[in-house]
mmCIF file of C-alpha atoms in Angstrom:
data_model
loop_
_atom_site.group_PDB
_atom_site.id
_atom_site.type_symbol
_atom_site.label_atom_id
_atom_site.label_comp_id
_atom_site.label_asym_id
_atom_site.label_seq_id
_atom_site.Cartn_x
_atom_site.Cartn_y
_atom_site.Cartn_z
ATOM 1 C CA UNK A 110 67.199 111.880 119.459
ATOM 2 C CA UNK A 111 70.836 110.828 119.766
ATOM 3 C CA UNK A 112 72.250 108.670 116.976
ATOM 4 C CA UNK A 113 74.124 105.418 117.201
ATOM 5 C CA UNK A 114 77.362 105.813 119.113
ATOM 6 C CA UNK A 115 80.418 103.601 119.038
ATOM 7 C CA UNK A 116 83.450 103.537 121.264
ATOM 8 C CA UNK A 117 86.304 103.739 120.862
ATOM 9 C CA UNK A 118 86.570 105.489 117.511
ATOM 10 C CA UNK A 119 90.141 104.374 116.875
ATOM 11 C CA UNK A 120 92.140 101.503 118.238
ATOM 12 C CA UNK A 121 95.586 100.068 117.619
ATOM 13 C CA UNK A 122 96.296 96.543 118.808
ATOM 14 C CA UNK A 123 99.009 93.954 118.354
ATOM 15 C CA UNK A 124 98.604 90.523 116.793
ATOM 16 C CA UNK A 125 97.408 87.980 119.328
ATOM 17 C CA UNK A 126 95.673 90.499 121.554
ATOM 18 C CA UNK A 127 91.949 90.739 122.007
ATOM 19 C CA UNK A 128 89.644 93.725 121.655
ATOM 20 C CA UNK A 129 86.152 94.736 122.752
ATOM 21 C CA UNK A 130 84.124 97.310 120.842
ATOM 22 C CA UNK A 131 80.968 98.952 122.115
ATOM 23 C CA UNK A 132 77.814 100.187 120.415
ATOM 24 C CA UNK A 133 74.909 102.143 121.877
ATOM 25 C CA UNK A 134 71.846 102.079 119.613
ATOM 26 C CA UNK A 135 69.264 104.777 119.090
ATOM 27 C CA UNK A 136 66.835 104.855 121.981
ATOM 28 C CA UNK A 137 64.013 102.415 121.343
ATOM 29 C CA UNK A 138 65.940 100.344 118.813
ATOM 30 C CA UNK A 139 66.244 96.770 120.002
ATOM 31 C CA UNK A 140 68.088 95.339 117.004
ATOM 32 C CA UNK A 141 71.834 95.876 116.678
ATOM 33 C CA UNK A 142 73.891 94.525 113.794
ATOM 34 C CA UNK A 143 77.665 94.529 113.400
ATOM 35 C CA UNK A 144 79.579 94.798 110.134
ATOM 36 C CA UNK A 145 83.222 94.696 109.104
ATOM 37 C CA UNK A 146 84.222 97.030 106.293
ATOM 38 C CA UNK A 147 87.464 96.681 104.345
ATOM 39 C CA UNK A 148 88.456 98.150 100.973
ATOM 40 C CA UNK A 149 88.724 94.717 99.374
ATOM 41 C CA UNK A 150 85.594 93.020 100.724
ATOM 42 C CA UNK A 151 83.243 95.902 101.330
ATOM 43 C CA UNK A 152 80.690 95.727 104.124
ATOM 44 C CA UNK A 153 80.385 92.234 105.548
ATOM 45 C CA UNK A 154 77.777 91.129 108.050
ATOM 46 C CA UNK A 155 79.084 89.815 111.364
ATOM 47 C CA UNK A 156 75.991 89.268 113.514
ATOM 48 C CA UNK A 157 72.695 90.718 114.646
ATOM 49 C CA UNK A 158 71.319 90.869 118.160
ATOM 50 C CA UNK A 159 67.740 91.435 119.158
ATOM 51 C CA UNK A 160 66.515 91.558 122.734
ATOM 52 C CA UNK A 161 69.797 90.084 124.000
ATOM 53 C CA UNK A 162 69.648 87.112 121.606
ATOM 54 C CA UNK A 163 71.800 86.534 118.547
ATOM 55 C CA UNK A 164 69.407 86.329 115.609
ATOM 56 C CA UNK A 165 71.867 85.922 112.775
ATOM 57 C CA UNK A 166 75.510 85.281 112.220
ATOM 58 C CA UNK A 167 77.738 85.884 109.218
ATOM 59 C CA UNK A 168 80.610 83.768 107.954
ATOM 60 C CA UNK A 169 83.296 84.802 110.394
ATOM 61 C CA UNK A 170 85.431 82.564 112.596
ATOM 62 C CA UNK A 171 84.576 81.933 116.218
ATOM 63 C CA UNK A 172 87.169 84.523 117.276
ATOM 64 C CA UNK A 173 84.445 87.070 116.572
ATOM 65 C CA UNK A 174 81.723 87.133 119.183
ATOM 66 C CA UNK A 175 79.205 89.546 120.538
ATOM 67 C CA UNK A 176 76.527 90.137 123.093
ATOM 68 C CA UNK A 177 73.699 92.497 123.834
ATOM 69 C CA UNK A 178 72.613 93.839 127.184
ATOM 70 C CA UNK A 179 69.139 94.478 128.533
ATOM 71 C CA UNK A 180 69.417 98.178 127.620
ATOM 72 C CA UNK A 181 70.122 97.127 123.986
ATOM 73 C CA UNK A 182 73.748 98.242 124.111
ATOM 74 C CA UNK A 183 75.958 95.745 122.348
ATOM 75 C CA UNK A 184 79.583 94.728 122.432
ATOM 76 C CA UNK A 185 81.638 92.716 120.027
ATOM 77 C CA UNK A 186 84.840 90.950 120.906
ATOM 78 C CA UNK A 187 87.640 89.737 118.691
ATOM 79 C CA UNK A 188 90.156 87.407 120.265
ATOM 80 C CA UNK A 189 93.625 86.437 119.026
ATOM 81 C CA UNK A 190 93.783 89.355 116.631
ATOM 82 C CA UNK A 191 95.249 88.857 113.164
ATOM 83 C CA UNK A 192 96.603 91.455 110.759
ATOM 84 C CA UNK A 193 93.609 90.813 108.496
ATOM 85 C CA UNK A 194 91.249 91.982 111.219
ATOM 86 C CA UNK A 195 92.305 95.559 110.535
ATOM 87 C CA UNK A 196 89.089 97.194 109.365
ATOM 88 C CA UNK A 197 86.332 99.635 110.132
ATOM 89 C CA UNK A 198 83.769 97.996 112.395
ATOM 90 C CA UNK A 199 80.311 99.455 112.059
ATOM 91 C CA UNK A 200 77.245 98.835 114.108
ATOM 92 C CA UNK A 201 73.723 99.642 113.020
ATOM 93 C CA UNK A 202 70.474 99.740 114.920
ATOM 94 C CA UNK A 203 66.872 99.580 113.829
ATOM 95 C CA UNK A 204 63.375 99.262 115.130
ATOM 96 C CA UNK A 205 61.850 95.804 115.261
ATOM 97 C CA UNK A 206 59.116 96.927 112.871
ATOM 98 C CA UNK A 207 61.158 97.984 109.855
ATOM 99 C CA UNK A 208 64.473 97.250 108.175
ATOM 100 C CA UNK A 209 65.875 100.766 107.867
ATOM 101 C CA UNK A 210 69.215 100.662 109.645
ATOM 102 C CA UNK A 211 71.006 103.610 111.231
ATOM 103 C CA UNK A 212 74.762 103.254 111.322
ATOM 104 C CA UNK A 213 77.196 104.484 113.922
ATOM 105 C CA UNK A 214 80.454 106.262 112.969
ATOM 106 C CA UNK A 215 82.455 103.064 113.334
ATOM 107 C CA UNK A 216 85.558 101.943 115.161
ATOM 108 C CA UNK A 217 88.729 101.931 113.094
ATOM 109 C CA UNK A 218 90.813 98.963 114.283
ATOM 110 C CA UNK A 219 94.431 98.632 113.229
ATOM 111 C CA UNK A 220 96.289 95.436 114.061
ATOM 112 C CA UNK A 221 100.077 95.600 113.885
ATOM 113 C CA UNK B 41 78.829 90.698 98.931
ATOM 114 C CA UNK B 42 79.104 87.690 96.620
ATOM 115 C CA UNK B 43 75.385 87.773 95.732
ATOM 116 C CA UNK B 44 75.402 91.360 94.595
ATOM 117 C CA UNK B 45 77.079 92.949 91.605
ATOM 118 C CA UNK B 46 77.523 96.670 91.046
ATOM 119 C CA UNK B 47 80.146 98.691 89.172
ATOM 120 C CA UNK B 48 83.235 99.571 91.168
ATOM 121 C CA UNK B 49 83.523 103.181 90.015
ATOM 122 C CA UNK B 50 81.631 105.711 87.947
ATOM 123 C CA UNK B 51 82.276 109.299 86.940
ATOM 124 C CA UNK B 52 79.680 111.935 86.083
ATOM 125 C CA UNK B 53 79.484 115.683 85.639
ATOM 126 C CA UNK B 54 77.883 118.194 87.971
ATOM 127 C CA UNK B 55 74.299 118.899 86.902
ATOM 128 C CA UNK B 56 73.979 115.668 84.939
ATOM 129 C CA UNK B 57 72.092 112.427 85.641
ATOM 130 C CA UNK B 58 73.719 109.125 86.587
ATOM 131 C CA UNK B 59 72.292 105.621 86.964
ATOM 132 C CA UNK B 60 74.005 103.094 89.209
ATOM 133 C CA UNK B 61 72.990 99.510 88.491
ATOM 134 C CA UNK B 62 72.850 96.558 90.849
ATOM 135 C CA UNK B 63 72.084 92.917 90.177
ATOM 136 C CA UNK B 64 71.360 90.496 92.992
ATOM 137 C CA UNK B 65 70.478 86.905 93.715
ATOM 138 C CA UNK B 66 66.717 86.425 93.269
ATOM 139 C CA UNK B 67 66.433 83.259 95.355
ATOM 140 C CA UNK B 68 65.361 84.223 98.863
ATOM 141 C CA UNK B 69 65.028 87.879 97.996
ATOM 142 C CA UNK B 70 62.907 90.026 100.279
ATOM 143 C CA UNK B 71 63.891 93.627 99.567
ATOM 144 C CA UNK B 72 66.587 95.903 98.190
ATOM 145 C CA UNK B 73 68.321 98.814 99.918
ATOM 146 C CA UNK B 74 70.475 101.668 98.713
ATOM 147 C CA UNK B 75 72.853 103.435 101.083
ATOM 148 C CA UNK B 76 75.163 106.402 100.563
ATOM 149 C CA UNK B 77 78.563 106.498 102.235
ATOM 150 C CA UNK B 78 80.853 109.502 102.119
ATOM 151 C CA UNK B 79 84.544 108.824 102.620
ATOM 152 C CA UNK B 80 85.340 108.368 106.292
ATOM 153 C CA UNK B 81 81.691 108.405 107.320
ATOM 154 C CA UNK B 82 78.999 105.858 108.145
ATOM 155 C CA UNK B 83 76.506 104.679 105.515
ATOM 156 C CA UNK B 84 73.200 106.529 105.461
ATOM 157 C CA UNK B 85 69.914 105.052 104.276
ATOM 158 C CA UNK B 86 68.578 106.205 100.903
ATOM 159 C CA UNK B 87 65.823 103.776 99.904
ATOM 160 C CA UNK B 88 64.195 100.400 100.404
ATOM 161 C CA UNK B 89 62.305 98.720 97.547
ATOM 162 C CA UNK B 90 60.141 95.657 97.949
ATOM 163 C CA UNK B 91 57.778 95.954 95.007
ATOM 164 C CA UNK B 92 58.564 96.392 91.322
ATOM 165 C CA UNK B 93 58.734 99.915 90.019
ATOM 166 C CA UNK B 94 60.278 103.290 90.554
ATOM 167 C CA UNK B 95 60.241 105.194 93.833
ATOM 168 C CA UNK B 96 61.219 108.842 93.758
ATOM 169 C CA UNK B 97 62.620 110.866 96.641
ATOM 170 C CA UNK B 98 63.672 114.287 95.501
ATOM 171 C CA UNK B 99 66.751 114.081 93.289
ATOM 172 C CA UNK B 100 67.166 110.374 94.032
ATOM 173 C CA UNK B 101 65.033 107.544 92.623
ATOM 174 C CA UNK B 102 65.325 103.797 93.037
ATOM 175 C CA UNK B 103 63.976 101.152 90.685
ATOM 176 C CA UNK B 104 63.388 97.453 91.243
ATOM 177 C CA UNK B 105 62.608 94.524 88.958
ATOM 178 C CA UNK B 106 62.154 91.402 91.058
ATOM 179 C CA UNK B 107 61.843 89.048 88.094
ATOM 180 C CA UNK B 108 65.159 90.254 86.640
ATOM 181 C CA UNK B 109 67.035 90.552 89.929
ATOM 182 C CA UNK B 110 67.883 94.117 89.012
ATOM 183 C CA UNK B 111 67.798 97.517 90.645
ATOM 184 C CA UNK B 112 69.164 100.929 89.906
ATOM 185 C CA UNK B 113 69.670 104.179 91.743
ATOM 186 C CA UNK B 114 69.101 107.294 89.668
ATOM 187 C CA UNK B 115 70.658 110.566 90.767
ATOM 188 C CA UNK B 116 69.514 113.739 89.016
ATOM 189 C CA UNK B 117 70.948 117.270 88.965
ATOM 190 C CA UNK B 118 74.208 115.976 90.360
ATOM 191 C CA UNK B 119 75.973 118.085 92.947
ATOM 192 C CA UNK B 120 79.580 117.887 94.098
ATOM 193 C CA UNK B 121 78.373 116.631 97.488
ATOM 194 C CA UNK B 122 76.982 113.527 95.754
ATOM 195 C CA UNK B 123 80.556 112.260 95.411
ATOM 196 C CA UNK B 124 80.378 109.161 97.598
ATOM 197 C CA UNK B 125 80.091 105.395 97.528
ATOM 198 C CA UNK B 126 76.643 103.952 96.879
ATOM 199 C CA UNK B 127 75.941 100.579 98.434
ATOM 200 C CA UNK B 128 73.314 98.169 97.157
ATOM 201 C CA UNK B 129 72.120 95.666 99.759
ATOM 202 C CA UNK B 130 69.730 92.714 99.655
ATOM 203 C CA UNK B 131 67.426 91.582 102.447
ATOM 204 C CA UNK B 132 67.228 87.802 102.508
ATOM 205 C CA UNK B 133 63.877 86.321 103.533
ATOM 206 C CA UNK B 134 65.390 83.106 104.830
ATOM 207 C CA UNK B 135 67.007 84.720 107.838
ATOM 208 C CA UNK B 136 66.509 88.500 107.550
ATOM 209 C CA UNK B 137 70.207 89.011 106.836
ATOM 210 C CA UNK B 138 71.149 92.132 104.909
ATOM 211 C CA UNK B 139 73.915 91.411 102.413
ATOM 212 C CA UNK B 140 75.811 94.389 101.007
ATOM 213 C CA UNK B 141 77.509 94.771 97.670
ATOM 214 C CA UNK B 142 81.017 96.227 97.562
ATOM 215 C CA UNK B 143 79.681 99.627 96.565
ATOM 216 C CA UNK B 144 80.050 101.962 93.616
ATOM 217 C CA UNK B 145 82.377 104.904 94.086
ATOM 218 C CA UNK B 146 80.867 107.888 92.271
ATOM 219 C CA UNK B 147 83.110 110.786 91.257
ATOM 220 C CA UNK B 148 81.496 114.087 90.291
ATOM 221 C CA UNK B 149 83.447 116.404 88.016
ATOM 222 C CA UNK B 150 82.794 120.149 87.917
#
């Protein structure tokens, strides 16, 4: 079974731009969560989607948004990028019936 | 990660045993995870504890005390490949959010 995939793996953007990151979960997993990881703050929860609906949201500004498609693939979007948005963005998928999450390799975003 | 406290770094010797502690907020607690993350890689699941007690999985064991808001990960017969960050994470029953600690970076010396 293929693991969680994320594209792109690396991205460099300029302040003020916007970015869209993509995540394809493990087949059969309908829950997709997104996290931001930085050296100072660790792994911080952004949001979780299940069956195309946002179930949970972390404490991030409205510039961070996401969506999930009918095939469970998910995208997250960050608008008006700031330098502090530079981070590793990880997505994780799981089955609806247990909480064990499988993480993708992440997208390394650098904002200059 | 503000609900969860774990040491920032630890050092241990190859072949030895190390215990990584984690304290968490007990209000709204529903379960406790441990993940391993090697540098430059994604976190991988190690354990999930819901009930009090020790659960053993090979060289790794995880312990939970719900009343004390305390967990630990025990690594035995340390190997160089165990050098990694170990993330403690709490499942909140209010909204099923999983809140991660900042991780403990474990260095293994030969």
